[in-house]
Coordinates of C-alpha atoms in Angstrom, one line a residue:
Chain A
M174 CA 58.7 112.9 110.1
A175 CA 62.4 112.6 109.3
D176 CA 64.6 115.3 110.8
P177 CA 67.8 115.8 108.8
N178 CA 69.0 118.5 111.2
S179 CA 69.0 116.1 114.1
I180 CA 71.3 113.8 112.1
Y181 CA 73.4 116.6 110.5
P182 CA 73.6 119.5 112.9
G183 CA 74.4 122.7 111.0
D184 CA 77.1 123.8 113.5
R185 CA 79.6 121.1 112.5
I186 CA 81.0 119.3 109.5
A187 CA 79.7 115.8 108.7
I188 CA 82.0 113.6 106.6
R189 CA 80.3 110.5 105.2
E190 CA 82.4 107.4 104.4
V191 CA 80.9 106.2 101.2
G192 CA 83.7 103.7 100.4
L193 CA 81.5 100.7 101.3
R194 CA 79.0 101.7 98.7
D195 CA 80.2 104.1 96.0
G196 CA 83.8 102.9 96.6
L197 CA 82.9 99.3 95.9
Q198 CA 80.6 99.9 92.9
L199 CA 83.1 99.0 90.3
T200 CA 86.0 97.1 92.0
K201 CA 87.1 93.7 90.6
S202 CA 86.7 92.1 94.0
W203 CA 85.4 93.3 97.3
P204 CA 85.8 92.8 101.0
S205 CA 84.1 90.0 102.9
T206 CA 81.3 90.8 105.3
G207 CA 83.8 90.4 108.1
Q208 CA 86.2 92.8 106.4
K209 CA 83.4 95.3 105.9
T210 CA 82.5 95.0 109.5
E211 CA 86.1 95.6 110.6
W212 CA 86.2 98.6 108.3
I213 CA 83.1 100.1 110.0
D214 CA 84.2 99.2 113.5
R215 CA 87.6 100.8 113.1
G216 CA 86.1 103.8 111.2
Y217 CA 83.7 104.3 114.1
A218 CA 86.5 104.0 116.7
A219 CA 88.4 106.6 114.7
G220 CA 85.4 109.0 114.9
V221 CA 83.5 108.4 111.7
R222 CA 79.7 108.6 112.3
Y223 CA 78.2 108.3 108.8
F224 CA 78.6 105.3 106.6
E225 CA 77.0 104.7 103.2
I226 CA 77.2 100.9 103.1
G227 CA 75.5 99.4 100.2
S228 CA 72.7 99.2 97.7
F229 CA 69.3 97.4 97.8
L230 CA 69.5 95.6 94.4
P231 CA 68.8 92.0 93.6
A232 CA 71.8 90.1 95.0
D233 CA 72.4 88.3 91.6
K234 CA 72.9 91.7 90.0
M235 CA 75.2 93.1 92.6
P236 CA 76.7 90.3 94.7
R237 CA 79.1 92.8 96.3
F238 CA 76.0 94.2 98.1
A239 CA 74.3 90.9 98.9
D240 CA 75.3 91.3 102.5
V241 CA 73.8 94.8 102.8
R242 CA 71.6 93.8 105.8
D243 CA 74.5 92.5 107.7
V244 CA 76.5 95.6 107.0
I245 CA 73.6 97.8 108.2
S246 CA 73.6 95.8 111.4
A247 CA 77.3 96.4 111.8
V248 CA 76.7 100.1 111.7
D249 CA 73.6 99.9 113.9
R250 CA 75.6 98.3 116.7
H251 CA 77.4 101.6 117.3
E252 CA 75.8 104.3 119.2
G253 CA 75.3 107.5 117.2
A254 CA 76.4 105.8 114.0
H255 CA 74.2 106.6 110.9
G256 CA 73.8 104.1 108.1
I257 CA 72.9 105.1 104.6
A258 CA 71.9 102.7 101.7
L259 CA 71.0 103.2 98.1
A260 CA 67.6 102.2 96.7
L261 CA 66.8 102.8 93.1
N262 CA 63.1 101.8 93.2
Q263 CA 60.2 101.0 95.4
R264 CA 61.2 97.4 95.8
G265 CA 64.7 98.4 97.0
A266 CA 63.1 101.0 99.3
T267 CA 60.7 98.4 100.8
D268 CA 63.6 96.2 101.6
A269 CA 65.6 99.1 103.1
L270 CA 62.7 100.2 105.2
A271 CA 62.6 96.7 106.8
T272 CA 66.0 97.4 108.2
P273 CA 67.2 99.9 110.8
V274 CA 69.1 101.9 108.1
G275 CA 68.9 105.6 109.0
E276 CA 68.8 107.0 105.5
I277 CA 67.9 106.0 102.0
T278 CA 69.6 107.6 99.0
V279 CA 67.5 107.8 95.9
V280 CA 69.1 109.1 92.6
V281 CA 68.1 111.2 89.7
S282 CA 70.4 112.9 87.2
A283 CA 70.5 116.6 86.4
S284 CA 70.7 115.6 82.7
E285 CA 68.0 113.6 80.9
A286 CA 70.6 111.8 78.8
H287 CA 72.5 110.4 81.9
N288 CA 69.3 109.6 83.7
R289 CA 68.3 107.4 80.8
A290 CA 71.7 105.8 80.5
N291 CA 72.0 105.2 84.2
V292 CA 68.6 103.8 85.2
R293 CA 66.8 103.5 81.8
R294 CA 64.1 105.9 82.9
S295 CA 63.3 109.5 82.1
Q296 CA 63.9 112.1 84.8
E297 CA 60.1 112.4 85.3
E298 CA 59.8 108.6 85.9
S299 CA 62.7 108.8 88.4
L300 CA 60.9 111.7 90.2
S301 CA 57.7 109.7 90.4
E302 CA 59.6 106.7 91.8
I303 CA 61.2 109.0 94.4
A304 CA 57.7 110.3 95.4
N305 CA 56.7 106.7 95.8
V306 CA 59.6 105.9 98.0
V307 CA 58.7 108.8 100.2
K308 CA 55.1 107.5 100.4
L309 CA 56.4 104.0 101.4
R310 CA 58.5 105.6 104.1
D311 CA 55.5 107.6 105.4
A312 CA 53.2 104.5 105.2
A313 CA 55.7 102.6 107.2
G314 CA 55.6 105.3 109.9
K315 CA 59.4 105.5 109.9
T316 CA 61.8 108.4 110.3
T317 CA 64.3 107.1 107.8
I318 CA 65.7 110.1 105.9
I319 CA 65.1 110.1 102.1
N320 CA 68.0 111.9 100.4
A321 CA 67.9 112.6 96.7
G322 CA 71.4 112.5 95.1
I323 CA 71.4 114.6 91.9
A324 CA 74.0 113.1 89.6
M325 CA 75.9 115.1 87.0
A326 CA 75.0 118.3 88.8
F327 CA 78.2 120.0 87.6
G328 CA 78.3 118.8 84.0
C329 CA 77.4 115.6 82.2
S330 CA 79.8 113.3 80.3
L331 CA 77.0 112.6 77.8
S332 CA 75.3 116.0 77.3
G333 CA 78.0 118.4 78.4
E334 CA 77.2 121.6 80.4
V335 CA 74.3 121.4 82.8
P336 CA 72.9 124.9 83.5
E337 CA 72.7 125.9 87.2
D338 CA 69.0 126.7 86.7
D339 CA 68.4 123.1 85.6
V340 CA 70.1 121.8 88.7
M341 CA 68.1 124.1 91.0
R342 CA 64.9 123.2 89.2
M343 CA 65.7 119.5 89.9
V344 CA 66.4 120.4 93.5
D345 CA 62.9 121.9 93.7
R346 CA 61.4 118.9 92.0
C347 CA 63.0 116.5 94.5
F348 CA 61.6 118.5 97.4
E349 CA 58.2 118.6 95.8
A350 CA 58.5 114.8 95.6
G351 CA 58.8 114.8 99.4
V352 CA 62.5 114.1 100.0
D353 CA 64.1 115.4 103.2
M354 CA 67.4 116.4 101.8
V355 CA 69.3 116.6 98.5
G356 CA 72.9 116.2 97.5
L357 CA 74.7 117.5 94.5
A358 CA 77.1 115.1 92.8
D359 CA 80.1 115.9 90.6
T360 CA 79.8 112.4 89.2
V361 CA 82.5 112.7 86.6
G362 CA 84.8 115.3 88.2
Y363 CA 84.0 118.1 85.8
A364 CA 83.6 120.9 88.4
G365 CA 86.1 123.5 89.5
P366 CA 85.9 125.5 92.8
R367 CA 84.2 128.5 91.2
Q368 CA 81.3 126.4 90.0
I369 CA 81.1 124.6 93.3
A370 CA 81.0 127.8 95.2
S371 CA 78.3 129.2 92.9
L372 CA 75.9 126.3 93.3
C373 CA 76.6 126.0 97.0
R374 CA 75.6 129.6 97.4
R375 CA 72.3 128.9 95.6
M376 CA 71.8 125.8 97.7
E377 CA 72.3 127.9 100.9
Q378 CA 69.6 130.2 99.8
R379 CA 67.3 127.4 98.7
V380 CA 67.5 125.1 101.7
T381 CA 67.8 127.8 104.4
G382 CA 69.1 125.8 107.3
L383 CA 68.5 122.3 106.0
P384 CA 71.6 120.2 105.4
Y385 CA 72.6 119.3 101.8
V386 CA 75.4 117.0 100.6
I387 CA 78.2 117.7 98.2
H388 CA 79.5 114.5 96.6
L389 CA 82.8 115.0 94.9
H390 CA 84.9 112.8 92.7
D391 CA 88.6 113.5 92.2
T392 CA 88.5 112.4 88.5
R393 CA 90.4 115.5 87.4
G394 CA 92.3 116.4 90.6
M395 CA 89.9 119.0 91.8
G396 CA 88.3 117.0 94.7
I397 CA 90.0 118.7 97.7
A398 CA 89.9 122.2 96.1
N399 CA 86.2 121.8 95.4
A400 CA 85.6 120.6 99.0
S401 CA 87.4 123.7 100.2
A402 CA 85.3 125.9 98.1
A403 CA 82.1 124.2 99.3
L404 CA 83.2 124.6 102.9
D405 CA 83.8 128.3 102.3
S406 CA 80.4 128.6 100.8
G407 CA 78.6 127.0 103.8
C408 CA 78.2 123.3 102.9
R409 CA 78.7 121.1 105.9
V410 CA 77.9 117.6 104.7
F411 CA 80.5 115.8 102.5
D412 CA 80.9 112.4 100.9
A413 CA 84.4 110.8 100.8
S414 CA 85.9 107.4 100.6
L415 CA 88.8 105.7 102.2
A416 CA 91.8 105.8 99.9
G417 CA 89.6 107.5 97.2
L418 CA 88.0 104.2 96.3
G419 CA 85.4 104.4 93.5
G420 CA 86.1 104.7 89.9
C421 CA 84.0 106.2 87.2
P422 CA 82.4 104.1 84.5
F423 CA 82.6 107.1 82.2
A424 CA 86.4 107.5 82.7
P425 CA 88.1 104.1 82.9
G426 CA 91.2 104.1 85.0
A427 CA 90.4 107.5 86.5
T428 CA 90.6 108.3 90.2
G429 CA 87.5 107.9 92.4
N430 CA 85.7 109.7 95.2
V431 CA 87.5 112.5 97.1
V432 CA 89.9 110.9 99.5
L433 CA 88.6 110.6 103.0
E434 CA 92.0 111.1 104.7
D435 CA 92.9 114.2 102.7
L436 CA 89.4 115.7 103.3
I437 CA 89.8 115.3 107.0
F438 CA 93.2 117.0 106.8
L439 CA 91.7 119.8 104.7
A440 CA 88.8 120.4 107.1
E441 CA 91.0 120.4 110.2
T442 CA 93.5 122.9 108.7
K443 CA 90.5 125.2 108.0
G444 CA 89.4 125.1 111.6
F445 CA 86.6 122.5 111.3
D446 CA 86.6 119.9 114.0
T447 CA 85.9 116.6 112.2
G448 CA 86.1 114.5 115.4
I449 CA 88.1 112.0 113.3
D450 CA 91.6 110.6 114.1
V451 CA 93.1 110.6 110.6
E452 CA 96.0 108.4 111.6
Q453 CA 93.6 105.7 112.7
I454 CA 91.8 106.1 109.3
I455 CA 95.1 105.7 107.4
A456 CA 95.7 102.4 109.3
I457 CA 92.3 101.0 108.0
R458 CA 93.7 101.1 104.4
S459 CA 95.3 97.7 105.2
I460 CA 91.9 96.1 105.0
L461 CA 91.6 97.3 101.4
Q462 CA 95.1 96.1 100.6
D463 CA 94.2 92.7 102.0
A464 CA 90.8 92.5 100.4
M465 CA 91.5 94.0 97.0
P466 CA 95.2 93.9 96.4
E467 CA 94.7 94.9 92.7
E468 CA 93.0 98.2 93.5
E469 CA 95.1 101.4 93.5
L470 CA 94.8 103.3 96.8
Y471 CA 94.9 107.0 96.4
G472 CA 95.6 109.8 98.8
A473 CA 98.7 111.9 99.5
L474 CA 98.3 112.2 103.3
A475 CA 98.5 108.4 103.7
K476 CA 102.0 108.4 102.1
A477 CA 103.4 111.4 104.1
G478 CA 101.3 111.3 107.2
P479 CA 100.2 114.5 109.0
P480 CA 102.9 116.9 110.1
K481 CA 104.6 115.5 113.2
T482 CA 106.2 118.7 114.2
L483 CA 103.3 121.0 114.3
N484 CA 99.7 121.2 115.5
W485 CA 98.0 121.1 112.0
R486 CA 94.5 121.3 113.5
A487 CA 93.8 125.0 113.1
A488 CA 91.8 126.8 115.8
T489 CA 88.1 126.8 115.0
A490 CA 87.3 129.7 112.6
Chain B
M102 CA 117.5 147.3 86.9
A103 CA 115.5 144.1 86.7
D104 CA 111.8 144.6 86.1
P105 CA 109.7 141.7 87.4
N106 CA 106.5 143.3 86.2
S107 CA 107.7 143.1 82.6
I108 CA 108.2 139.4 83.0
Y109 CA 105.2 138.6 85.2
P110 CA 102.4 141.1 84.2
G111 CA 100.0 141.4 87.0
D112 CA 96.9 141.0 84.8
R113 CA 97.5 137.4 84.0
I114 CA 98.5 134.1 85.7
A115 CA 102.0 132.8 85.2
I116 CA 102.6 129.1 85.7
R117 CA 106.3 128.2 86.0
E118 CA 107.3 124.7 85.0
V119 CA 109.9 123.7 87.6
G120 CA 110.0 120.0 86.7
L121 CA 113.4 120.4 85.1
R122 CA 114.9 121.7 88.4
D123 CA 112.9 120.9 91.5
G124 CA 111.3 118.0 89.8
L125 CA 114.7 116.4 89.1
Q126 CA 116.3 117.2 92.4
L127 CA 115.8 113.7 93.9
T128 CA 115.1 111.3 91.0
K129 CA 117.1 108.1 90.6
S130 CA 117.8 108.9 87.0
W131 CA 117.2 112.0 84.8
P132 CA 116.5 112.9 81.2
S133 CA 119.4 113.4 78.8
T134 CA 120.1 116.9 77.5
G135 CA 118.2 116.0 74.3
Q136 CA 115.2 114.9 76.3
K137 CA 115.3 118.0 78.5
T138 CA 115.4 120.1 75.3
E139 CA 112.4 118.2 73.9
W140 CA 110.6 118.7 77.2
I141 CA 111.2 122.5 76.8
D142 CA 110.4 122.7 73.1
R143 CA 107.1 120.8 73.5
G144 CA 106.2 122.7 76.7
Y145 CA 106.8 126.0 74.8
A146 CA 104.7 124.8 71.9
A147 CA 102.0 124.0 74.3
G148 CA 102.1 127.5 75.7
V149 CA 104.5 127.4 78.7
R150 CA 106.7 130.5 79.0
Y151 CA 108.5 130.0 82.3
F152 CA 111.0 127.2 82.9
E153 CA 113.1 126.6 86.0
I154 CA 115.7 124.4 84.4
G155 CA 118.6 123.6 86.8
S156 CA 121.0 124.6 89.5
F157 CA 124.5 126.1 89.3
L158 CA 126.4 123.7 91.5
P159 CA 129.6 121.9 90.9
A160 CA 128.8 119.3 88.3
D161 CA 130.4 116.5 90.4
K162 CA 127.9 117.3 93.2
M163 CA 124.9 117.4 91.0
P164 CA 125.6 115.6 87.6
R165 CA 121.9 115.9 86.7
F166 CA 122.4 119.7 86.3
A167 CA 125.8 119.5 84.6
D168 CA 124.1 120.5 81.4
V169 CA 122.5 123.6 82.9
R170 CA 124.1 125.9 80.3
D171 CA 122.8 123.8 77.4
V172 CA 119.3 123.7 78.9
I173 CA 119.4 127.5 79.4
S174 CA 120.2 127.8 75.7
A175 CA 117.3 125.5 74.8
V176 CA 115.0 127.9 76.6
D177 CA 116.7 131.0 75.2
R178 CA 116.0 129.9 71.6
H179 CA 112.3 130.5 72.1
E180 CA 110.9 134.0 71.8
G181 CA 109.4 135.2 75.1
A182 CA 110.5 132.2 77.1
H183 CA 111.9 132.9 80.5
G184 CA 114.5 130.7 82.0
I185 CA 115.2 130.4 85.7
A186 CA 118.1 128.7 87.5
L187 CA 119.1 128.2 91.1
A188 CA 122.3 129.5 92.6
L189 CA 123.1 128.9 96.2
N190 CA 126.2 131.1 96.4
Q191 CA 128.3 133.8 94.7
R192 CA 130.2 131.2 92.7
G193 CA 127.0 129.8 91.3
A194 CA 125.6 133.2 90.6
T195 CA 128.7 134.3 88.8
D196 CA 128.3 131.2 86.5
A197 CA 124.6 132.0 86.0
L198 CA 125.2 135.6 85.2
A199 CA 127.6 134.4 82.4
T200 CA 124.5 132.9 80.7
P201 CA 121.4 134.4 79.2
V202 CA 119.2 133.0 82.0
G203 CA 116.5 135.5 82.9
E204 CA 116.2 134.8 86.6
I205 CA 118.3 133.5 89.4
T206 CA 116.6 131.9 92.4
V207 CA 118.3 132.2 95.7
V208 CA 117.1 130.4 98.7
V209 CA 116.7 131.1 102.4
S210 CA 114.5 129.3 104.9
A211 CA 111.9 130.8 107.1
S212 CA 113.2 128.6 109.9
E213 CA 116.8 128.8 111.3
A214 CA 116.8 125.0 111.8
H215 CA 116.0 124.2 108.2
N216 CA 118.3 126.9 106.8
R217 CA 121.2 125.2 108.7
A218 CA 120.2 121.7 107.7
N219 CA 119.7 122.7 104.1
V220 CA 122.7 124.8 103.3
R221 CA 124.9 124.7 106.5
R222 CA 124.6 128.4 107.0
S223 CA 122.6 130.6 109.4
Q224 CA 119.8 132.6 108.0
E225 CA 122.0 135.8 108.5
E226 CA 124.8 134.2 106.4
S227 CA 122.3 133.3 103.7
L228 CA 120.9 136.8 103.6
S229 CA 124.5 138.2 103.3
E230 CA 125.1 135.8 100.4
I231 CA 121.9 136.9 98.8
A232 CA 123.0 140.5 99.1
N233 CA 126.3 139.6 97.5
V234 CA 124.5 137.9 94.6
V235 CA 122.5 141.1 94.0
K236 CA 125.8 143.1 94.0
L237 CA 127.2 140.7 91.4
R238 CA 124.2 141.1 89.2
D239 CA 124.4 144.9 89.5
A240 CA 128.2 144.9 88.8
A241 CA 127.6 142.8 85.7
G242 CA 125.1 145.5 84.5
K243 CA 122.5 142.8 83.8
T244 CA 118.7 142.8 84.2
T245 CA 118.6 139.2 85.5
I246 CA 115.8 138.9 88.1
I247 CA 117.0 137.9 91.6
N248 CA 114.2 136.0 93.2
A249 CA 114.4 134.8 96.8
G250 CA 112.6 131.6 97.5
I251 CA 111.7 131.4 101.2
A252 CA 111.6 127.7 102.1
M253 CA 109.4 126.3 104.9
A254 CA 107.2 129.5 104.8
F255 CA 104.1 127.5 106.0
G256 CA 105.7 125.3 108.6
C257 CA 109.0 123.4 109.1
S258 CA 109.5 119.7 109.4
L259 CA 112.4 120.4 111.8
S260 CA 111.0 123.2 114.0
G261 CA 107.2 123.0 113.5
E262 CA 105.1 126.1 113.3
V263 CA 106.6 129.2 111.6
P264 CA 104.8 132.3 112.7
E265 CA 103.5 134.5 109.9
D266 CA 105.3 137.5 111.4
D267 CA 108.6 135.6 111.0
V268 CA 107.8 134.9 107.3
M269 CA 107.0 138.5 106.6
R270 CA 110.1 139.6 108.5
M271 CA 112.1 137.3 106.2
V272 CA 110.3 138.9 103.2
D273 CA 111.4 142.3 104.4
R274 CA 115.0 141.1 104.9
C275 CA 115.1 139.7 101.4
F276 CA 114.0 143.0 99.9
E277 CA 116.5 144.8 102.1
A278 CA 119.2 142.5 100.6
G279 CA 118.1 143.8 97.2
V280 CA 116.1 141.0 95.6
D281 CA 113.5 141.9 92.9
M282 CA 110.9 139.4 94.0
V283 CA 110.3 136.7 96.7
G284 CA 108.4 133.4 96.7
L285 CA 106.9 131.6 99.6
A286 CA 107.4 127.8 99.5
D287 CA 105.4 125.2 101.2
T288 CA 108.4 122.9 101.1
V289 CA 106.9 119.9 102.9
G290 CA 103.2 120.4 102.1
Y291 CA 102.1 121.5 105.6
A292 CA 99.8 124.3 104.5
G293 CA 96.1 124.3 104.2
P294 CA 94.1 126.9 102.1
R295 CA 93.3 129.1 105.1
Q296 CA 97.0 129.6 105.9
I297 CA 97.8 130.2 102.3
A298 CA 95.1 132.8 101.9
S299 CA 96.2 134.6 105.1
L300 CA 99.9 134.8 104.0
C301 CA 98.9 135.8 100.4
R302 CA 96.8 138.6 101.8
R303 CA 99.8 139.9 103.7
M304 CA 102.0 139.5 100.7
E305 CA 99.5 141.5 98.6
Q306 CA 99.8 144.4 101.1
R307 CA 103.6 144.1 101.3
V308 CA 104.5 144.0 97.6
T309 CA 101.8 146.3 96.3
G310 CA 101.8 145.5 92.6
L311 CA 105.0 143.5 92.4
P312 CA 104.7 139.8 91.5
Y313 CA 105.5 137.1 94.1
V314 CA 105.6 133.3 93.7
I315 CA 103.7 130.6 95.6
H316 CA 105.6 127.3 95.4
L317 CA 103.4 124.4 96.5
H318 CA 104.1 120.8 97.2
D319 CA 101.3 118.3 97.1
T320 CA 102.9 116.2 99.9
R321 CA 99.6 116.0 101.9
G322 CA 97.1 116.4 99.0
M323 CA 96.4 120.1 99.5
G324 CA 98.4 121.4 96.4
I325 CA 95.5 122.3 94.2
A326 CA 93.2 123.5 97.0
N327 CA 96.1 125.8 98.2
A328 CA 96.7 127.1 94.7
S329 CA 92.9 127.9 94.4
A330 CA 93.1 129.8 97.7
A331 CA 96.2 131.7 96.5
L332 CA 94.5 132.6 93.3
D333 CA 91.5 133.9 95.2
S334 CA 93.8 135.9 97.4
G335 CA 95.5 137.7 94.5
C336 CA 98.6 135.6 93.8
R337 CA 99.4 135.3 90.0
V338 CA 102.7 133.4 89.8
F339 CA 102.8 129.7 90.6
D340 CA 105.3 126.9 90.4
A341 CA 104.3 123.5 89.3
S342 CA 105.9 120.4 87.7
L343 CA 104.9 118.1 84.9
A344 CA 103.4 114.9 86.5
G345 CA 104.0 116.4 89.9
L346 CA 107.7 115.4 89.7
G347 CA 109.8 116.2 92.8
G348 CA 109.8 114.4 96.0
C349 CA 110.6 115.7 99.4
P350 CA 113.8 114.6 101.3
F351 CA 111.9 115.1 104.5
A352 CA 109.0 112.7 103.6
P353 CA 110.4 109.7 101.6
G354 CA 107.9 108.3 99.1
A355 CA 105.7 111.4 99.3
T356 CA 104.2 113.2 96.3
G357 CA 106.0 116.1 94.8
N358 CA 105.3 119.6 93.4
V359 CA 101.8 120.6 92.6
V360 CA 100.9 118.9 89.3
L361 CA 101.2 121.2 86.3
E362 CA 98.4 119.6 84.3
D363 CA 95.9 119.8 87.3
L364 CA 96.9 123.4 88.0
I365 CA 96.2 124.4 84.5
F366 CA 92.8 122.8 84.7
L367 CA 92.1 124.5 88.0
A368 CA 93.1 127.9 86.7
E369 CA 91.0 127.6 83.6
T370 CA 87.9 126.5 85.4
K371 CA 88.3 129.6 87.6
G372 CA 88.3 131.9 84.5
F373 CA 92.1 132.4 84.3
D374 CA 93.5 132.1 80.8
T375 CA 96.8 130.2 81.2
G376 CA 97.5 130.2 77.5
I377 CA 98.5 126.6 77.8
D378 CA 97.1 123.6 75.9
V379 CA 96.8 121.0 78.7
E380 CA 96.4 118.0 76.3
Q381 CA 99.7 118.9 74.7
I382 CA 101.2 119.1 78.2
I383 CA 99.8 115.6 79.1
A384 CA 101.4 114.2 76.0
I385 CA 104.9 115.4 77.2
R386 CA 104.7 112.9 80.1
S387 CA 105.9 110.3 77.7
I388 CA 109.4 111.9 77.9
L389 CA 109.4 111.2 81.6
Q390 CA 108.2 107.7 81.1
D391 CA 111.0 107.0 78.7
A392 CA 113.7 108.8 80.7
M393 CA 112.8 107.7 84.2
P394 CA 110.6 104.6 84.0
E395 CA 111.0 104.0 87.7
E396 CA 109.4 107.4 88.7
E397 CA 105.8 107.5 89.7
L398 CA 103.9 110.1 87.6
Y399 CA 101.1 111.9 89.4
G400 CA 98.1 113.9 88.3
A401 CA 94.5 113.0 87.9
L402 CA 93.8 115.0 84.8
A403 CA 96.3 113.0 82.8
K404 CA 94.4 109.8 83.6
A405 CA 90.9 111.1 82.8
G406 CA 91.7 113.9 80.3
P407 CA 89.8 117.2 80.3
P408 CA 86.0 116.9 79.8
K409 CA 85.3 116.3 76.1
T410 CA 81.7 117.2 76.2
L411 CA 81.9 120.7 77.6
N412 CA 83.9 123.8 77.4
W413 CA 85.7 123.6 80.8
R414 CA 87.5 126.9 80.3
A415 CA 85.3 129.3 82.3
A416 CA 84.7 132.8 81.0
T417 CA 87.2 135.2 82.5
A418 CA 86.1 136.3 85.9

């Protein structure tokens, strides 16, 4: 029933602002609901159309996402804006399906060791739970996209190398469980562009026309280079966060998600029209400075600004 | 007489540590001669073989490079280490040729406006001076490489876009002036990977087997992505600096040269054997912390370290 192609048309790049969810997962403090709403409103005004905004978990476990329904409403007010929320089990999915959120992210790891460490379930148990989430969606008669994020798809900080065949097998298993799309996550920033290109080429063959997500962390400085390789290999849906928010529990002090501002700059220099005004995006960083003054804000473009003297948006390839 | 191919063999990547020159160009303070020597000794022990170490300018103008002869000696003590120094005129070149330095970098800008702003000469005057430097080298009967760095080759902060044909014309002019190699510099971090790939492909055709340098700044976050594109397009000689030292006078507060540590990681994940132990390189950052505690040190890999659980050095392509 869900139609990912209507949300993510294959002829253009989709950049998803995940700062409000993945970016806030580990911060010491977090923005108020009003600040989150301003972040979304100004992001939308700048041209962002995809927002991952929170997680459906018991509020006492994750108070930073206790306002997830309000934040979904903040996205829903904007025409053409697409909200995404995480749900780790049927209970969370039931809650999410009671809202107008456009997409539910479910998670499974490419490595058994990380799956157990992350959600205290086996991969098989996670896949069963994902199938149940899909059934809940179908029973509710909704068109909410179910998107399976495959963590540690480029290597695992617990078990090391993850063979490409294992990743592609997990992709198959997720589709068998009924999901509408999958995403490959470089959860700990282990990938280099060669590996990214190789897996993207396999994804292109596997999904044949369906969108898939590349979710990159800049933990080891490869975020933008990996995004460039993924773009070259055909991927058109990317996660990124304002100021590179989002640390890594497996690498304390390390940098977070690939930086939204720098990813926009990359894409435009490569001839992809993001539809996003990067200077307006840079200005939104002040919300983070106010809300979380202790957080380090990443990103080179925000310091230097885009070139003033030249049209840095390349002609479409 | 000089033979760049003997210094930069085409079958492997050469990463040049330019932190001791470009990296120190604008810092508030700088390391002592002893600290510079330790930086070189430990860099060499880690596997670095190319060091750009200073500039031959009147010591009262640039006291940070007053010890350039001592630092050249520090490089020269190590077997197979190649030292590089900047000389902006015949006087500097004469001084450089009196030392054992292996390579002299001369500079000309791809844009007339920047050439005048940078060295108060026209491009034609700079080209004449370069030809004179080559004559001095030949008259001295030395094999010192003369390498012309072409600044603003990917766009100019004063005059905007720089057409590729202008860059390639300047490459021709430098070779006509007698230089042994050229380098293309993204002085202000304007380039994206598409532009890098395009100019590298033209360089590959132009130099047919001779090495050429890509000199990247990470001013707008594209440094590693641009290096990846240059590697894919055939370039094998790269400049980088420890901790990304080296700001940009045209973008105050902006990030500097592409980060040495991250570039090593990139190259190794792509199957290029750098011969450099990146963990030893990361440890050298402490010299910078001691010598210049006010300087911001960049680089994601230094924060997270290379992956411990997997062999991140890809098999050679």
